Short mmCIF file of C-alpha atoms in Angstrom, two decimals:
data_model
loop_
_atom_site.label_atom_id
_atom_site.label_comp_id
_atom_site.label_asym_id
_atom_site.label_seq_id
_atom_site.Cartn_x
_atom_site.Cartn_y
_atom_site.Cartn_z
CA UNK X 113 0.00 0.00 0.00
CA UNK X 114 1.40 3.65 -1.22
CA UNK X 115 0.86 6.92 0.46
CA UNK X 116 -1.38 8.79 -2.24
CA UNK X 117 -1.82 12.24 -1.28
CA UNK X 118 -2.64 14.38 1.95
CA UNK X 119 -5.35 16.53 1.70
CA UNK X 120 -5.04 19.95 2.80
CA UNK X 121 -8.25 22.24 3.20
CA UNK X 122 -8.15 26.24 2.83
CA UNK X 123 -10.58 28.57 3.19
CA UNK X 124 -9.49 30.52 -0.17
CA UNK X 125 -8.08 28.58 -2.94
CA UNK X 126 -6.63 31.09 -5.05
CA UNK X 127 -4.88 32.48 -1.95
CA UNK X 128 -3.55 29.33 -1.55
CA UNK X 129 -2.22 28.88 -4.39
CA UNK X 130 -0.12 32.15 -4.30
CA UNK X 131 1.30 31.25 -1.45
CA UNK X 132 2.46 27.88 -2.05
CA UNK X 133 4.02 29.02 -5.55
CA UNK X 134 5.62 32.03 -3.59
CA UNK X 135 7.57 29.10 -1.94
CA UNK X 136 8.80 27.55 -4.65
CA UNK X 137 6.27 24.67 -5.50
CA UNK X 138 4.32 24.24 -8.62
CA UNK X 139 0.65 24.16 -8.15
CA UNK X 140 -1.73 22.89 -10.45
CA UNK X 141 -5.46 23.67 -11.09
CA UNK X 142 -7.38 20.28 -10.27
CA UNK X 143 -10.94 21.32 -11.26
CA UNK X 144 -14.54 21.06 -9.54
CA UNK X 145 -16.04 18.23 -7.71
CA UNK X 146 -19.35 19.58 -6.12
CA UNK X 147 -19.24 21.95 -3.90
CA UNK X 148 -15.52 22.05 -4.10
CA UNK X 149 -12.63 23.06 -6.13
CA UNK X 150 -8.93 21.85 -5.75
CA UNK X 151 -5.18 22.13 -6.95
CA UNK X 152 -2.44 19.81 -6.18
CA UNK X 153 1.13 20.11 -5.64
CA UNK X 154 2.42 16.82 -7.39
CA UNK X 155 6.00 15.01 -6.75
CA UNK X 156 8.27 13.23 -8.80
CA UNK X 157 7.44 10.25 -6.40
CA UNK X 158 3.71 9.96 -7.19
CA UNK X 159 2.89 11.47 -4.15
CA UNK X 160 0.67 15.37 -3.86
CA UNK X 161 -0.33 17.62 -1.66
CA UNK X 162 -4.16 18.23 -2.35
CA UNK X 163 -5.38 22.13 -1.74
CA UNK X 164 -9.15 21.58 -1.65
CA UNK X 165 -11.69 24.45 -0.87
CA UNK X 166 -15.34 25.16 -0.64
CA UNK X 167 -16.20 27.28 -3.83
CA UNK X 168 -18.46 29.45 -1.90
CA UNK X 169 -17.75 31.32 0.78
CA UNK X 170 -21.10 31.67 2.54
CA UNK X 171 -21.29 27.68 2.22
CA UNK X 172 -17.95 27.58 4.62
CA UNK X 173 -19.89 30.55 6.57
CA UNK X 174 -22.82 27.97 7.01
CA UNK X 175 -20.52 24.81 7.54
CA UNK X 176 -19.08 26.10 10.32
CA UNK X 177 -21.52 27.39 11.99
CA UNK X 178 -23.03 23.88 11.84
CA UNK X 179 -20.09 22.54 13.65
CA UNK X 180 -20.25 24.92 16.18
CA UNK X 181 -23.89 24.78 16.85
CA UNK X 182 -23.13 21.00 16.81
CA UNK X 183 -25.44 19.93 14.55
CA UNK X 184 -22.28 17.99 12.53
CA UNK X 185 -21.47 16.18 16.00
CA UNK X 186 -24.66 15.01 15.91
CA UNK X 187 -24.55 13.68 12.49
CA UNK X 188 -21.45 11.97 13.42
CA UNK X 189 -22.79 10.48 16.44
CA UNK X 190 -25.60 9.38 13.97
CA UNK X 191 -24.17 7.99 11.12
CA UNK X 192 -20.65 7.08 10.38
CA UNK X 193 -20.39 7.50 6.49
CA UNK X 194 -17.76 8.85 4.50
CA UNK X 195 -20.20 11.86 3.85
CA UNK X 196 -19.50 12.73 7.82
CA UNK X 197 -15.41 12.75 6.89
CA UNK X 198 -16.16 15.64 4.37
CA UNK X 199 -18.44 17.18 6.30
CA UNK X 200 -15.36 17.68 9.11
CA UNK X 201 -13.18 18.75 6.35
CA UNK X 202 -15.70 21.45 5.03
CA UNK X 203 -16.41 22.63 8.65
CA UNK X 204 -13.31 22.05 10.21
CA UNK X 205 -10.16 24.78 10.72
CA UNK X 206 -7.83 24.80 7.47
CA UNK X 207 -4.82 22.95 8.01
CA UNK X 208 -3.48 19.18 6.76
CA UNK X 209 -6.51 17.42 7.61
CA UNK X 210 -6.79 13.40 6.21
CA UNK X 211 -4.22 11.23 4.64
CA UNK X 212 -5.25 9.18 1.45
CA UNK X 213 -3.99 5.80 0.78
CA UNK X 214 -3.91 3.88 -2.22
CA UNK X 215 -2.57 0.44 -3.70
CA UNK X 216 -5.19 -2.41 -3.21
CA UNK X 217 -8.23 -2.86 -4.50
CA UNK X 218 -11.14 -1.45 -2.42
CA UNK X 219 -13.13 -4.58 -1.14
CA UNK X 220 -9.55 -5.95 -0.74
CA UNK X 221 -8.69 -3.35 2.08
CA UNK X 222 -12.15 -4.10 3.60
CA UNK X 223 -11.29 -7.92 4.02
CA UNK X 224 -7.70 -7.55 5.12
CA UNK X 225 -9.14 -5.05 8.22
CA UNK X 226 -6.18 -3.12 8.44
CA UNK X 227 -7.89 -0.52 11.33
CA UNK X 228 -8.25 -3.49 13.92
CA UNK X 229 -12.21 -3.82 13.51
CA UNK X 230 -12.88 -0.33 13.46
CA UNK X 231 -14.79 -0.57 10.14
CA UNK X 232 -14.94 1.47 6.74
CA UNK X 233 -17.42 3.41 5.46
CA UNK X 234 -19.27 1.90 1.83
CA UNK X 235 -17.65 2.91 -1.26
CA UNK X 236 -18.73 6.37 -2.96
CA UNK X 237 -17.98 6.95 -6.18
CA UNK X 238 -16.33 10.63 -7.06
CA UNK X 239 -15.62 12.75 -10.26
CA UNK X 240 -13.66 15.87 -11.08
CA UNK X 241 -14.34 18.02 -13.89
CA UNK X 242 -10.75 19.12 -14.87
CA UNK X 243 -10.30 23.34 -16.11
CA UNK X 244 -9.16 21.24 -19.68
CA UNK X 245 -12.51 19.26 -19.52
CA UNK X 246 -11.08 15.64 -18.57
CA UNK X 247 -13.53 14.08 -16.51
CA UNK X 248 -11.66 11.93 -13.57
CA UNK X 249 -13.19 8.85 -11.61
CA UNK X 250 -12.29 7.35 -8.68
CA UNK X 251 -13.82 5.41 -5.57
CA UNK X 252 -13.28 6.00 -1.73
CA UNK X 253 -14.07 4.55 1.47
CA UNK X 254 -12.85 5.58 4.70
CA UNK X 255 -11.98 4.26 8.27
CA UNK X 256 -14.87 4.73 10.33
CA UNK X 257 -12.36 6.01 12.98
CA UNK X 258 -11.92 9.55 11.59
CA UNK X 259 -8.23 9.87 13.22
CA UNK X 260 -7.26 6.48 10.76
CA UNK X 261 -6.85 7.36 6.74
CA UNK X 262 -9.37 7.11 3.58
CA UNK X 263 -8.73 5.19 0.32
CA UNK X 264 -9.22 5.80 -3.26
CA UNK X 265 -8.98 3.58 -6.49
CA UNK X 266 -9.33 4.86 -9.70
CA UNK X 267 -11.99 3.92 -11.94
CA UNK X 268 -10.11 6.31 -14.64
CA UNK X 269 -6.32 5.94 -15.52
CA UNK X 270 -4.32 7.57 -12.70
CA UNK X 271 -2.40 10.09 -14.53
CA UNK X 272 -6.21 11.64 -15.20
CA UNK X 273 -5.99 12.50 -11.40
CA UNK X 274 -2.57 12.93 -10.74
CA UNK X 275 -0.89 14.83 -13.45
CA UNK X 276 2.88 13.90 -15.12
CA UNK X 277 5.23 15.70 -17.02
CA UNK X 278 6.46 19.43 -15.86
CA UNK X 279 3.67 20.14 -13.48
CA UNK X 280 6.13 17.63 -11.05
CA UNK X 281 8.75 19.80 -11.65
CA UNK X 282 9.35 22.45 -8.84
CA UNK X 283 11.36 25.91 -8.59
CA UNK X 284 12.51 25.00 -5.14
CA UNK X 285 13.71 21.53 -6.31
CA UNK X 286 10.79 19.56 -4.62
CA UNK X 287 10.98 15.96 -5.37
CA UNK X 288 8.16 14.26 -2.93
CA UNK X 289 6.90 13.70 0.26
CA UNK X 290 9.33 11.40 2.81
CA UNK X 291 7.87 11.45 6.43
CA UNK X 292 4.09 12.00 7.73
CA UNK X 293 4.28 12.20 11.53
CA UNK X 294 1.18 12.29 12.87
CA UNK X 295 -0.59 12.62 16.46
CA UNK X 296 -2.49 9.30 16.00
CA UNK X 297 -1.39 5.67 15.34
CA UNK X 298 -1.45 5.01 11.82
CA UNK X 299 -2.45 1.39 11.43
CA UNK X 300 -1.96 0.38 7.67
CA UNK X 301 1.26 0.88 6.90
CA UNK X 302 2.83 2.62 3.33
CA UNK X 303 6.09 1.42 1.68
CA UNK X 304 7.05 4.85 -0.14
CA UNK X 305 6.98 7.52 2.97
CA UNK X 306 8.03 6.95 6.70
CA UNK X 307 5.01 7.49 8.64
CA UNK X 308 5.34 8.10 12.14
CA UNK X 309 3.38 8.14 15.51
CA UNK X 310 4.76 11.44 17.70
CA UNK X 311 2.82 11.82 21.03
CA UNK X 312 3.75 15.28 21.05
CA UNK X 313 1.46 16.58 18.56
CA UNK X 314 -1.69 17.41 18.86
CA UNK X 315 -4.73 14.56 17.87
CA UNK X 316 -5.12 14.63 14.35
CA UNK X 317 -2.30 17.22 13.27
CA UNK X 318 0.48 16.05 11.24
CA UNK X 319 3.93 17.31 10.56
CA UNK X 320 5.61 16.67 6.71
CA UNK X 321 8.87 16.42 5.47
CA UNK X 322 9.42 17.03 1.93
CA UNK X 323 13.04 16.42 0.13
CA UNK X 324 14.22 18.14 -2.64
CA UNK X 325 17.41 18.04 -4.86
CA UNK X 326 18.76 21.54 -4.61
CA UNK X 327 20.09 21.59 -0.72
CA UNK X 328 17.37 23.70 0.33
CA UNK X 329 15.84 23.96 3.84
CA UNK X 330 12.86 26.04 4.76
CA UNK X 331 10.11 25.51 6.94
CA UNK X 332 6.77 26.24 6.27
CA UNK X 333 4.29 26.57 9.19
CA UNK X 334 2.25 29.17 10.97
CA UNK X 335 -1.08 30.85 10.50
CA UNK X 336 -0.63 32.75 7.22
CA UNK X 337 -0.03 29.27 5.31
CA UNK X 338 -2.72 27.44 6.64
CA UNK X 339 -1.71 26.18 10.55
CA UNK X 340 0.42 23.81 8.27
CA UNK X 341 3.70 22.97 9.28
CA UNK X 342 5.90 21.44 6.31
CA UNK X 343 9.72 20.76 6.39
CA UNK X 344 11.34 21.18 2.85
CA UNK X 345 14.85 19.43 3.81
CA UNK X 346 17.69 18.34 0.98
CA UNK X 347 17.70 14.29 0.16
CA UNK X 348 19.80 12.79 2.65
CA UNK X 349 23.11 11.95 1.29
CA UNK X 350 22.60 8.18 0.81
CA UNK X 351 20.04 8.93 -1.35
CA UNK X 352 22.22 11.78 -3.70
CA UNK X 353 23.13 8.49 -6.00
CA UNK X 354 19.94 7.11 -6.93
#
């Protein structure tokens, strides 16, 4: 099983987008899937960083209010569907919010139960309407413990949803995501990025470690890029061959 992509929800897209190209990365307009609209920020190592937004303002307005009037707690306590995941993302503070894994077929993943009987959610079926008119595909299902990742197969070739060619190419010499570290126990485990459990952050924050190639090291955290907090460190030297 692969790391596929972590998802990482803003309240302003565009302004997203400025800022993450400000620091180097190449961003790339994903399109409109409902009530949402997205860009990624794709590595040479088939792994992204999704920036995913509510189209509408007032909707966010609305969403959160919902949380905080806990109307969404409610529907959680409810029903445990992978409708309630997005709902949390939509309503939720911006940030680095879910982790998506890919690599085995869906019902696969269901039988193997990799969450230690927590459950998953039933598939849903999802499409994208990319800005060049490409219509992606794909199927999720999620752990019903929100803390534990989703997954996602394609039902369209992969390179529909995650783009090749120069859009992987960065100015700051980004090559892919290495480490995840996250508050909570990840229980499926990835073979192409170190994910680790650190009890010092907070439930359901993670901290990310990208490499690139051109010796660069900056750190990307704080309020005005999203309550993020992204390491952009060079490839360790053992790795300068390959």
């Amino acid at each position: 099983m692969l790391l596929d992509h972590l998802v990482l929800f803003v309240d302003d897209l565009t302004t997203a987008i400025t800022r993450f190209e400000s620091r180097g990365f190449t961003v790339t307009p994903g399109g409109t899937n409902g009530p949402t609209h997205n860009a990624l920020i794709v590595f040479s190592n088939d792994t992204y960083i999704e920036l995913i937004a509510l189209q509408s303002s007032r909707v966010r307005f609305i969403m959160r209010l919902l949380r905080h009037l806990g109307v969404l707690a409610l529907r959680r306590w409810l029903k445990r569907d992978l409708q309630t995941r997005l709902l949390d993302w939509m309503s939720g503070p911006e940030g680095l919010i879910d982790l998506c894994f890919r690599g085995a077929e869906l019902n696969e993943i269901s039988r193997s139960s990799p969450l230690s009987g927590t459950g998953l959610t039933d598939p849903v079926q999802f499409k994208r309407h990319r800005p060049d008119g490409l219509v992606v595909q794909w199927t999720l299902r999620g752990s019903n413990s929100r803390r534990q990742p989703f997954f996602i197969q394609d039902a369209t070739p992969i390179d529909y949803r995650i783009p090749t060619g120069d859009v992987r190419t960065h100015p700051n010499g980004a090559l892919g995501i290495s480490e995840v570290r996250t508050g909570e126990l990840i229980e499926p485990s990835v073979s192409n990025v170190k994910i680790v459990h650190d009890p010092t952050l907070q439930s359901g924050s993670m901290s990310v470690t990208i490499v690139n190639d051109r010796d660069a090291s900056d750190h990307i955290h704080g309020p005005e890029f999203f309550n993020t907090d992204i390491h952009l460190l060079p490839k360790p030297s053992d790795q300068q061959k390959t």
